[in-house]
Each structure stands twice: as C-alpha cells, then as structure tokens.
PDB file of C-alpha atoms in Angstrom:
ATOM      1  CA  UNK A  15      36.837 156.539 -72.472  1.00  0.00           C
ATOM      2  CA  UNK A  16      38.865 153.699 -70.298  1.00  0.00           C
ATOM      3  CA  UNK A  17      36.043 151.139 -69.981  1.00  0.00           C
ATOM      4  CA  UNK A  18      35.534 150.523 -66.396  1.00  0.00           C
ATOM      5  CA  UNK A  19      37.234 147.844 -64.512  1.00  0.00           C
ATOM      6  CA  UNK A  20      34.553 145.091 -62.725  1.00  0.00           C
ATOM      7  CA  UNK A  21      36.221 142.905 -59.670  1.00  0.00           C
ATOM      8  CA  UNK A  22      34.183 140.624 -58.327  1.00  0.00           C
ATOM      9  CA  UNK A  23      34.758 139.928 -54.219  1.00  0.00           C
ATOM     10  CA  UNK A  24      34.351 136.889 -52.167  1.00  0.00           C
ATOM     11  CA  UNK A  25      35.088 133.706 -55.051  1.00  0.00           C
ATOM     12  CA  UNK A  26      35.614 130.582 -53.584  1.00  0.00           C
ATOM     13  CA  UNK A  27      35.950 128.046 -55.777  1.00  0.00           C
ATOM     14  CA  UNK A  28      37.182 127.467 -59.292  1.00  0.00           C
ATOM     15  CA  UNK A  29      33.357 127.026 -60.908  1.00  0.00           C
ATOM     16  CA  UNK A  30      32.777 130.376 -59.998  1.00  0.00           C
ATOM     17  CA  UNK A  31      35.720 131.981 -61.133  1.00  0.00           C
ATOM     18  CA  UNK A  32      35.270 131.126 -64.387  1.00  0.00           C
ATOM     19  CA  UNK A  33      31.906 132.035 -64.634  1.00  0.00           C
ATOM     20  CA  UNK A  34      33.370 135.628 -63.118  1.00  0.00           C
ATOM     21  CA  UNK A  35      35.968 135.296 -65.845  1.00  0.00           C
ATOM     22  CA  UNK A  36      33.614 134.130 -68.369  1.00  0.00           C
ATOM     23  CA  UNK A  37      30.952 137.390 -67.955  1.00  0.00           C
ATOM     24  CA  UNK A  38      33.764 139.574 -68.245  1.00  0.00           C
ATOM     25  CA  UNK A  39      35.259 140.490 -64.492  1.00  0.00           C
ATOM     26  CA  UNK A  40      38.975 142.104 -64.806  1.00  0.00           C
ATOM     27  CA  UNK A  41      39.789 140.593 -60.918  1.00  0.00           C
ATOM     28  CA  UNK A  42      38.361 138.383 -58.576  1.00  0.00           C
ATOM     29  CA  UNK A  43      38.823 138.201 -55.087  1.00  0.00           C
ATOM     30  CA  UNK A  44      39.794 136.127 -52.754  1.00  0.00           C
ATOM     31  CA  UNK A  45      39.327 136.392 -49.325  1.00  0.00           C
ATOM     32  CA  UNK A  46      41.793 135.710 -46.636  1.00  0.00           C
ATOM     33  CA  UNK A  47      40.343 137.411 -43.485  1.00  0.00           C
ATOM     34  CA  UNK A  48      39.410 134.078 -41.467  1.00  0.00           C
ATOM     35  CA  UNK A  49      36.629 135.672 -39.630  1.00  0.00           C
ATOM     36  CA  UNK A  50      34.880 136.222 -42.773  1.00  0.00           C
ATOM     37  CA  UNK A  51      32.347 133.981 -44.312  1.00  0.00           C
ATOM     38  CA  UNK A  52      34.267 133.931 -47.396  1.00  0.00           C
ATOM     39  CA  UNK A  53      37.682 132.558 -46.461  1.00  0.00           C
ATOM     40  CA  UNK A  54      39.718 130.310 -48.255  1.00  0.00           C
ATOM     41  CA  UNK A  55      42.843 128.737 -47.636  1.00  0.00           C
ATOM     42  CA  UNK A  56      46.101 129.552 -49.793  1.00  0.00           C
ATOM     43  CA  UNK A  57      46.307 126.446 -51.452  1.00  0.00           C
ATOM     44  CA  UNK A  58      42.407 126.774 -52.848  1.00  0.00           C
ATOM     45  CA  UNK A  59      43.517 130.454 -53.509  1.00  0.00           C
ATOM     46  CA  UNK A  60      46.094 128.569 -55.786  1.00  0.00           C
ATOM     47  CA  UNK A  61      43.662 126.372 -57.654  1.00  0.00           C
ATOM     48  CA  UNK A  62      41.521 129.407 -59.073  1.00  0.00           C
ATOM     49  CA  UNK A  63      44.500 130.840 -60.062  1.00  0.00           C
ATOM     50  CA  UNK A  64      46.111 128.410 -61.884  1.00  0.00           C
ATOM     51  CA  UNK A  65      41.892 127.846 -63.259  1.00  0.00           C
ATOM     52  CA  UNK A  66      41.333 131.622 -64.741  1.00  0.00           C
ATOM     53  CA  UNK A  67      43.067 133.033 -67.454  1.00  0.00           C
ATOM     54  CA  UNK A  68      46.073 135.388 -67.233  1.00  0.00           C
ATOM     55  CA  UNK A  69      44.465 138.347 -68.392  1.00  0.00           C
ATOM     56  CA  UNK A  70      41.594 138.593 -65.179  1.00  0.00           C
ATOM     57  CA  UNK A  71      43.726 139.244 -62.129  1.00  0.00           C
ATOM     58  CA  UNK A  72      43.489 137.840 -58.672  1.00  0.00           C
ATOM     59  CA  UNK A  73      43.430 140.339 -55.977  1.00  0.00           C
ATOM     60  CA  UNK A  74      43.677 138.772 -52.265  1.00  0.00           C
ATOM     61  CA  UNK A  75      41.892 140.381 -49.195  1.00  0.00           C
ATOM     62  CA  UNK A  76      44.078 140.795 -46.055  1.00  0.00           C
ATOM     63  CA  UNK A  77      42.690 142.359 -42.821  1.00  0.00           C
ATOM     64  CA  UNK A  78      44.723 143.748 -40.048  1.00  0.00           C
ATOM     65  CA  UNK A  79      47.627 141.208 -41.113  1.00  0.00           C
ATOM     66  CA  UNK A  80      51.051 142.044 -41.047  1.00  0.00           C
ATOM     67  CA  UNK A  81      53.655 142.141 -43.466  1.00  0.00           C
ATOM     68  CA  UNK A  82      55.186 138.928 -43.786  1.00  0.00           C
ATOM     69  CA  UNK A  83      51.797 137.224 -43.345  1.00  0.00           C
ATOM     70  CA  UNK A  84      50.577 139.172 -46.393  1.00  0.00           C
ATOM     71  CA  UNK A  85      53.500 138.038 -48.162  1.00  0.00           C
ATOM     72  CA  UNK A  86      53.839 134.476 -47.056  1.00  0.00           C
ATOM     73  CA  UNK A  87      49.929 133.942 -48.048  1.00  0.00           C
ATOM     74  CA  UNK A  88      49.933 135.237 -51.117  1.00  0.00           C
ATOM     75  CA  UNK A  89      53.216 133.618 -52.586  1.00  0.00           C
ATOM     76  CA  UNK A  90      51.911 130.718 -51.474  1.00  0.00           C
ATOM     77  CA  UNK A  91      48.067 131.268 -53.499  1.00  0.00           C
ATOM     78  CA  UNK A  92      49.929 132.988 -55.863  1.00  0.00           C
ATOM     79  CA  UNK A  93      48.645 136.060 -56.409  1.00  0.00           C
ATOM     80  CA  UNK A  94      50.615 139.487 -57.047  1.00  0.00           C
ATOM     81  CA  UNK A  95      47.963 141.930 -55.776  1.00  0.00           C
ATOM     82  CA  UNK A  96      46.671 142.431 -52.379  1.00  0.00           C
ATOM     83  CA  UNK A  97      43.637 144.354 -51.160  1.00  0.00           C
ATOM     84  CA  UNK A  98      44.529 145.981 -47.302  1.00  0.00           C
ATOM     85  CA  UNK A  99      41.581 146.618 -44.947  1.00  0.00           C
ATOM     86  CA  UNK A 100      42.165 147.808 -41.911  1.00  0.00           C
ATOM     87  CA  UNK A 101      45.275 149.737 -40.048  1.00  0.00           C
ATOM     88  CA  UNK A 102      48.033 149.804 -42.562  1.00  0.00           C
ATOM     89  CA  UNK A 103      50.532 152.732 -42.806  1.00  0.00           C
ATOM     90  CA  UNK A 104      52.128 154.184 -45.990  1.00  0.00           C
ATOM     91  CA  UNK A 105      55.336 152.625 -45.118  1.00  0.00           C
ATOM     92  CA  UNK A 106      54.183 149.106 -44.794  1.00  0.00           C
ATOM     93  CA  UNK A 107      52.058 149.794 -48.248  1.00  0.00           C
ATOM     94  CA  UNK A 108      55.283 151.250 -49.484  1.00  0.00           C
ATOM     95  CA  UNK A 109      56.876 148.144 -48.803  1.00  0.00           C
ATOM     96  CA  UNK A 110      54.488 145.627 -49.783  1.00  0.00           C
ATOM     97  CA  UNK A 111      54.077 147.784 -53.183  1.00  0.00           C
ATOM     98  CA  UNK A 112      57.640 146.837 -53.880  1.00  0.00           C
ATOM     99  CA  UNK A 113      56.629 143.212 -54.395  1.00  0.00           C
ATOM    100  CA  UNK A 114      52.515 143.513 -55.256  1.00  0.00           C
ATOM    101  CA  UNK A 115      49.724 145.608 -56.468  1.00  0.00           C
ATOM    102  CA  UNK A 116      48.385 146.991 -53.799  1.00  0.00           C
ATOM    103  CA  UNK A 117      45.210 147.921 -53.350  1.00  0.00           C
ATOM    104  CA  UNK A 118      44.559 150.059 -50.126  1.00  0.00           C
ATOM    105  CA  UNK A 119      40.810 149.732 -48.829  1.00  0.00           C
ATOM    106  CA  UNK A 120      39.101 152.762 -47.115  1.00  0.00           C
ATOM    107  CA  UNK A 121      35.781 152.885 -45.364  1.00  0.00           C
ATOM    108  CA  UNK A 122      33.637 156.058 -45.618  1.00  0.00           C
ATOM    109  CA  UNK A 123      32.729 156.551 -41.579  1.00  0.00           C
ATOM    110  CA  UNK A 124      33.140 159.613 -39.758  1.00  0.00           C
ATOM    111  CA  UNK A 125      37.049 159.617 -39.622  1.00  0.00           C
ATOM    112  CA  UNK A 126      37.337 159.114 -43.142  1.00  0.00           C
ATOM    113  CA  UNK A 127      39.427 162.139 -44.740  1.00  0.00           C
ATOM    114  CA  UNK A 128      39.609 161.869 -48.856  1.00  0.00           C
ATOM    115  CA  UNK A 129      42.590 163.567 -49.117  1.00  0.00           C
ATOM    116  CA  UNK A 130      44.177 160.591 -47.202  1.00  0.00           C
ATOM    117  CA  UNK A 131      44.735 158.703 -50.196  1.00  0.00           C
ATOM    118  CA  UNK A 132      47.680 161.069 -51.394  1.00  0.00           C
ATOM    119  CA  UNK A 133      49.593 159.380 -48.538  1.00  0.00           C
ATOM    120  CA  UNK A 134      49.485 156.040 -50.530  1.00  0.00           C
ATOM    121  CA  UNK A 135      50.597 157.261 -54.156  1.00  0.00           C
ATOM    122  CA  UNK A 136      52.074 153.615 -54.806  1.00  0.00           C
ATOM    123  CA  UNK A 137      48.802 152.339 -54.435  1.00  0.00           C
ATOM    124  CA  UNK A 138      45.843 151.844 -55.698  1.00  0.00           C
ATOM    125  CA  UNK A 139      42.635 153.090 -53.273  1.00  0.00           C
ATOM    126  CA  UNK A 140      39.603 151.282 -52.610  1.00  0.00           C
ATOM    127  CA  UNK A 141      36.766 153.114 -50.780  1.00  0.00           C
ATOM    128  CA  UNK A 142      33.684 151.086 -49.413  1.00  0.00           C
ATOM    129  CA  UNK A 143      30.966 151.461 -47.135  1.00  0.00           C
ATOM    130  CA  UNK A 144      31.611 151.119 -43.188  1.00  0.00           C
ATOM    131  CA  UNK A 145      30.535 148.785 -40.754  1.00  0.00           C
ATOM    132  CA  UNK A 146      30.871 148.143 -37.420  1.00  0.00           C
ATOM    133  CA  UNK A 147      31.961 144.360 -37.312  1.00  0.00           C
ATOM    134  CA  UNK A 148      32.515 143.522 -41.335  1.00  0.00           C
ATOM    135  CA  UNK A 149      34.996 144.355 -43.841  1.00  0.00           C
ATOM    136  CA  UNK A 150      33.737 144.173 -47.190  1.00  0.00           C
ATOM    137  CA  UNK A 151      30.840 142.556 -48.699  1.00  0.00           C
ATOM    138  CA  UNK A 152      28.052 143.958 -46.273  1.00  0.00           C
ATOM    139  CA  UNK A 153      26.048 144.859 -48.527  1.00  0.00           C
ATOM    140  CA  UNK A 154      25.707 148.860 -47.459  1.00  0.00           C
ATOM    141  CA  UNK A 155      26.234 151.327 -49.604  1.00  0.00           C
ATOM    142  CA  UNK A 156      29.556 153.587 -49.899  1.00  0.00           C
ATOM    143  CA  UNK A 157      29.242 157.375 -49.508  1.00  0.00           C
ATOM    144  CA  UNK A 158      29.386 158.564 -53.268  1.00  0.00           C
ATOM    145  CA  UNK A 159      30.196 161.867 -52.276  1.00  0.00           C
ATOM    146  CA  UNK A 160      32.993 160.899 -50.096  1.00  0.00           C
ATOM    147  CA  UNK A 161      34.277 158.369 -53.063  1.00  0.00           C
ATOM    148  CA  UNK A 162      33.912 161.109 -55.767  1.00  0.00           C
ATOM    149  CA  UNK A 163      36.210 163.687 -53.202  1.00  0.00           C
ATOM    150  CA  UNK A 164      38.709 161.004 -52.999  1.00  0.00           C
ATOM    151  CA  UNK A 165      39.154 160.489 -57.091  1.00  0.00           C
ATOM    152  CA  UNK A 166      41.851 163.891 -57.413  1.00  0.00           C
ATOM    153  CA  UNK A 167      43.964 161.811 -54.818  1.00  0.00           C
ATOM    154  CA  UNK A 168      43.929 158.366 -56.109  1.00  0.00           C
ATOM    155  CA  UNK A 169      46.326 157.090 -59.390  1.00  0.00           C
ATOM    156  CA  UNK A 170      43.332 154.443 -59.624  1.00  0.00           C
ATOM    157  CA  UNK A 171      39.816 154.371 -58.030  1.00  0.00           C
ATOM    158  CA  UNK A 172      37.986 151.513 -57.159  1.00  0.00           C
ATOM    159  CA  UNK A 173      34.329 151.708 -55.696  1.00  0.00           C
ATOM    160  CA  UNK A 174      33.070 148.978 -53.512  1.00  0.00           C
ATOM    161  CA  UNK A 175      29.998 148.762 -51.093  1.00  0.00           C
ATOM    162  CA  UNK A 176      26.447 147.908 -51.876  1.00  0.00           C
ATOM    163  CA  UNK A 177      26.443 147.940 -55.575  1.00  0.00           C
ATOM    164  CA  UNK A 178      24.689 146.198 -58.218  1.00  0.00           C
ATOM    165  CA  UNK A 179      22.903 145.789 -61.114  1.00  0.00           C
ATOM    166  CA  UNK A 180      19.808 148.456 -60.338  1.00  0.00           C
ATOM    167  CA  UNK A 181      22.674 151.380 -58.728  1.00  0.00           C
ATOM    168  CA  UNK A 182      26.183 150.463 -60.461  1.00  0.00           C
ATOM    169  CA  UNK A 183      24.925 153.155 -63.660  1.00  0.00           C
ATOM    170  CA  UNK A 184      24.076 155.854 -61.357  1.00  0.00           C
ATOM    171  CA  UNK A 185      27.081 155.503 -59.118  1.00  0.00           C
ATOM    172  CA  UNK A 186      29.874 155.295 -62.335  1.00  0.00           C
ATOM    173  CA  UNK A 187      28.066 158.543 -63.081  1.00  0.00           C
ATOM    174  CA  UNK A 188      28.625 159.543 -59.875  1.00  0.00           C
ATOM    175  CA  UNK A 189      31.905 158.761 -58.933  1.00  0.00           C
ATOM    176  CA  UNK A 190      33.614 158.523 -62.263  1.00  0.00           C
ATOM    177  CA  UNK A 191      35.792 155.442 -60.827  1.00  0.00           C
ATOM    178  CA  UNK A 192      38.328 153.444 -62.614  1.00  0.00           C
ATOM    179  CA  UNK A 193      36.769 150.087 -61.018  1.00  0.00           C
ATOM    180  CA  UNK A 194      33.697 149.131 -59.717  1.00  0.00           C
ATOM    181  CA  UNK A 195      33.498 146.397 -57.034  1.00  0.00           C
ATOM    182  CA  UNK A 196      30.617 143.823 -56.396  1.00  0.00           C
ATOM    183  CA  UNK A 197      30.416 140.988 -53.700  1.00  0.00           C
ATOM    184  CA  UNK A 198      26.962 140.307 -52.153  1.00  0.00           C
ATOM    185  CA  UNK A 199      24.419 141.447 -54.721  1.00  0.00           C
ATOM    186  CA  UNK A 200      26.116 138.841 -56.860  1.00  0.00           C
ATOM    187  CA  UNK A 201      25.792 135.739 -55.003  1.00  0.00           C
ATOM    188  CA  UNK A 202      22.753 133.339 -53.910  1.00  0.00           C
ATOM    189  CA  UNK A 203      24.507 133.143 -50.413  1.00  0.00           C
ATOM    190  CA  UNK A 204      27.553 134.283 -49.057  1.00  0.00           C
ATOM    191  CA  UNK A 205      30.580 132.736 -50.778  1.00  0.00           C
ATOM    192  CA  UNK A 206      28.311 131.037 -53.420  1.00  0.00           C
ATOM    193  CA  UNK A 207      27.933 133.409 -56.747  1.00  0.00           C
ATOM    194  CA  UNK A 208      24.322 133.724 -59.204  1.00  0.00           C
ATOM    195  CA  UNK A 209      25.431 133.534 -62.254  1.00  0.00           C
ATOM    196  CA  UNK A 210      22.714 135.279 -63.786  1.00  0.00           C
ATOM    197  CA  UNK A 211      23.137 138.365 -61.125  1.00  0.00           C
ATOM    198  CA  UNK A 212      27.103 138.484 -62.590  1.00  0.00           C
ATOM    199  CA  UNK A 213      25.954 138.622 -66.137  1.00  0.00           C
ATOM    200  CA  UNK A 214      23.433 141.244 -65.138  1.00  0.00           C
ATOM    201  CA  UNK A 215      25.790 143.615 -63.188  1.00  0.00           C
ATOM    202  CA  UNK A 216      28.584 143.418 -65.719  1.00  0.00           C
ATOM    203  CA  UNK A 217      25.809 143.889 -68.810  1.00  0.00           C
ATOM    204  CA  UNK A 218      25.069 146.887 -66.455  1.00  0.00           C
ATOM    205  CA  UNK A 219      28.799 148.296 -66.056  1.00  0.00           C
ATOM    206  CA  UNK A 220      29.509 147.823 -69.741  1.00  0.00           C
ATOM    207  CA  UNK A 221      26.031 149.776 -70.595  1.00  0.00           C
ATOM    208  CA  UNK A 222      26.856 152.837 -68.572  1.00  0.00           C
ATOM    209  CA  UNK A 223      30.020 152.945 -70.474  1.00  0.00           C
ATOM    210  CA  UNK A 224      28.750 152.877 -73.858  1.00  0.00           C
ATOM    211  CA  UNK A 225      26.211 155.302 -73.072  1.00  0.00           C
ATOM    212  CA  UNK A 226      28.732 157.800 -71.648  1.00  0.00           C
ATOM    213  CA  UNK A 227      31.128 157.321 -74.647  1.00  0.00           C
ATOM    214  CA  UNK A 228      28.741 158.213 -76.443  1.00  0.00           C
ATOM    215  CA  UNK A 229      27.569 161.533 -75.427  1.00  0.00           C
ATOM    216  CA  UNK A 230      31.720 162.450 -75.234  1.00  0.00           C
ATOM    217  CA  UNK A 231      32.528 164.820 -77.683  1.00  0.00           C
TER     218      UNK A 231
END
C-alpha cells in the first residue's frame, strides 16, 4: 500500500515548517487568501521555501483569484503547486496545470456533485468541509461519504476538514484517500502550530497505514 500523503495547512513561518518537515509532512501550506488569519506575503512564502527540504512540497492557497494573480504570487514565493478554492473552471485549471500542480479544492455543501471532479482530470481534488464565511481550516468536519463518492473521479484524493489525531484512522478507513489534510487541530492558535499535536497526527496517519498493510493479503 502507497503510504498516505500528510499536508499540513496554514504555516507561517520557517520554525514551523521545519518542525512540519521534521515529523514527516509531504506539503505544507501556505496561505494566500488575505482575508484569512493565516496569510502571508510572497516573499515570507519564499523564505520557508528556500528553509524546507526539496523532497516536502509547498502547496499555496489561492481563493477566488484569477489567473495571472495565481501565477504572479506564486513565482514570486516560489512554489509550483497551487491549491484553488472557490469558482474556478476546468479551463482556467487546465491552464494553470500547464505551469503547476494543481490542486482543485471542493466543499461538501448541498451543491456539491462527486462526479464533478472528472471535469478536472489534470488535477488533483481536494474535498473539505463547507462553511459559510471560511475556506479551509474551520475546523468542521468533511462529509466522508461525499469524499469516498468522489475517489472513482479523482487521479489523486486529498481529504481536508476537521481532522486529527483522535478521527484521521477512522476517516483513511473511510475514504481510502491518497492525502490527508490537517490545519487547526494542529496548532495552539491560528497560524501558530503545536508541535506535539503534529507529531501526534502524523504518528496517527502512519499507524493506520501499517495496520492496514498489514491485514492486505
């Protein structure tokens, strides 16, 4: 079995993405969404890159932004994949997946349709919880059901919303998703990560995985 992937959302400064790096996260996150409690400018962006090593990716979180401004931002962090919340089409993910990994984000609310992930087969689909106001990092939990309809149309699956140490077992075994994707129930306050709470959620990823390995034939 593929081990599953562990991003961590919302780092904002270089301490903690090492300590993300250290515990074992494949990506962190950075957010760009200024209305967000966990913006960061480009140019900080660019310091935990250049801090991490090679081999843990930085993903960068774009809301409702356009083309160019996706581009221009994350040339100048740079990062080479992009997470897209919000109202993007297939052709402007199409575009953007010429240049970056893209990562399209998809909240579970009433209009959410799991076969609309086969319309974005360049990219690879996020689903998360919905709220009103926020985009990412609430803290409520995804619709597991909704998540685990959406794996036959998705190249890659990441699961996002209200995870953590005490649920991220039962809702691999759930879902079955290539990545799992933690922001809140990792940190002491928003934007600021608890070290310990990393170590524990990634302990608890990598456990589910050996135990499920296991009992493969």
């Amino acid at each position: 079995m593929t081990p599953v992937q562990i991003k961590i959302c919302g780092v904002t400064n270089t301490r903690d993405a090492r300590a993300c790096a250290a515990s074992g996260a494949d990506m962190v996150g950075l957010n760009f969404y200024p209305r967000s409690p966990r913006y960061i400018e480009p140019k900080v962006a660019r310091q935990i890159v250049e801090a991490i090593p090679h081999n843990v990716q930085t993903v960068g979180v774009f809301v409702d932004a356009t083309a160019d401004e996706i581009r221009s931002v994350a040339n100048a962090a740079g990062i080479r994949s992009v997470q897209l919340h919000g109202d993007f089409s297939p052709e402007t993910c199409r575009e953007l997946a010429r240049e970056f990994r893209v990562v399209r984000a998809f909240c579970t609310d009433a209009r959410f349709r799991p076969k609309e992930a086969a319309l974005f087969s360049e990219c690879d689909i996020l689903v998360d919880a919905h709220h009103p106001d926020l985009r990412g990092g609430t803290g409520l939990t995804c619709d597991w059901l909704a998540a685990r309809a959406t794996l036959p149309f998705a190249r890659f699956l990441i699961l996002s919303g209200g995870l953590s140490a005490q649920n991220v077992g039962h809702a691999i075994q759930a879902v079955a998703p290539h990545g799992v994707d933690v922001c809140s129930s990792v940190e002491s306050a928003a934007g600021a990560k608890d070290y310990r709470a990393i170590k524990h959620f990634v302990a608890a990823v990598r456990m589910v995985g050996r135990s499920v390995t296991a009992l493969s034939p």
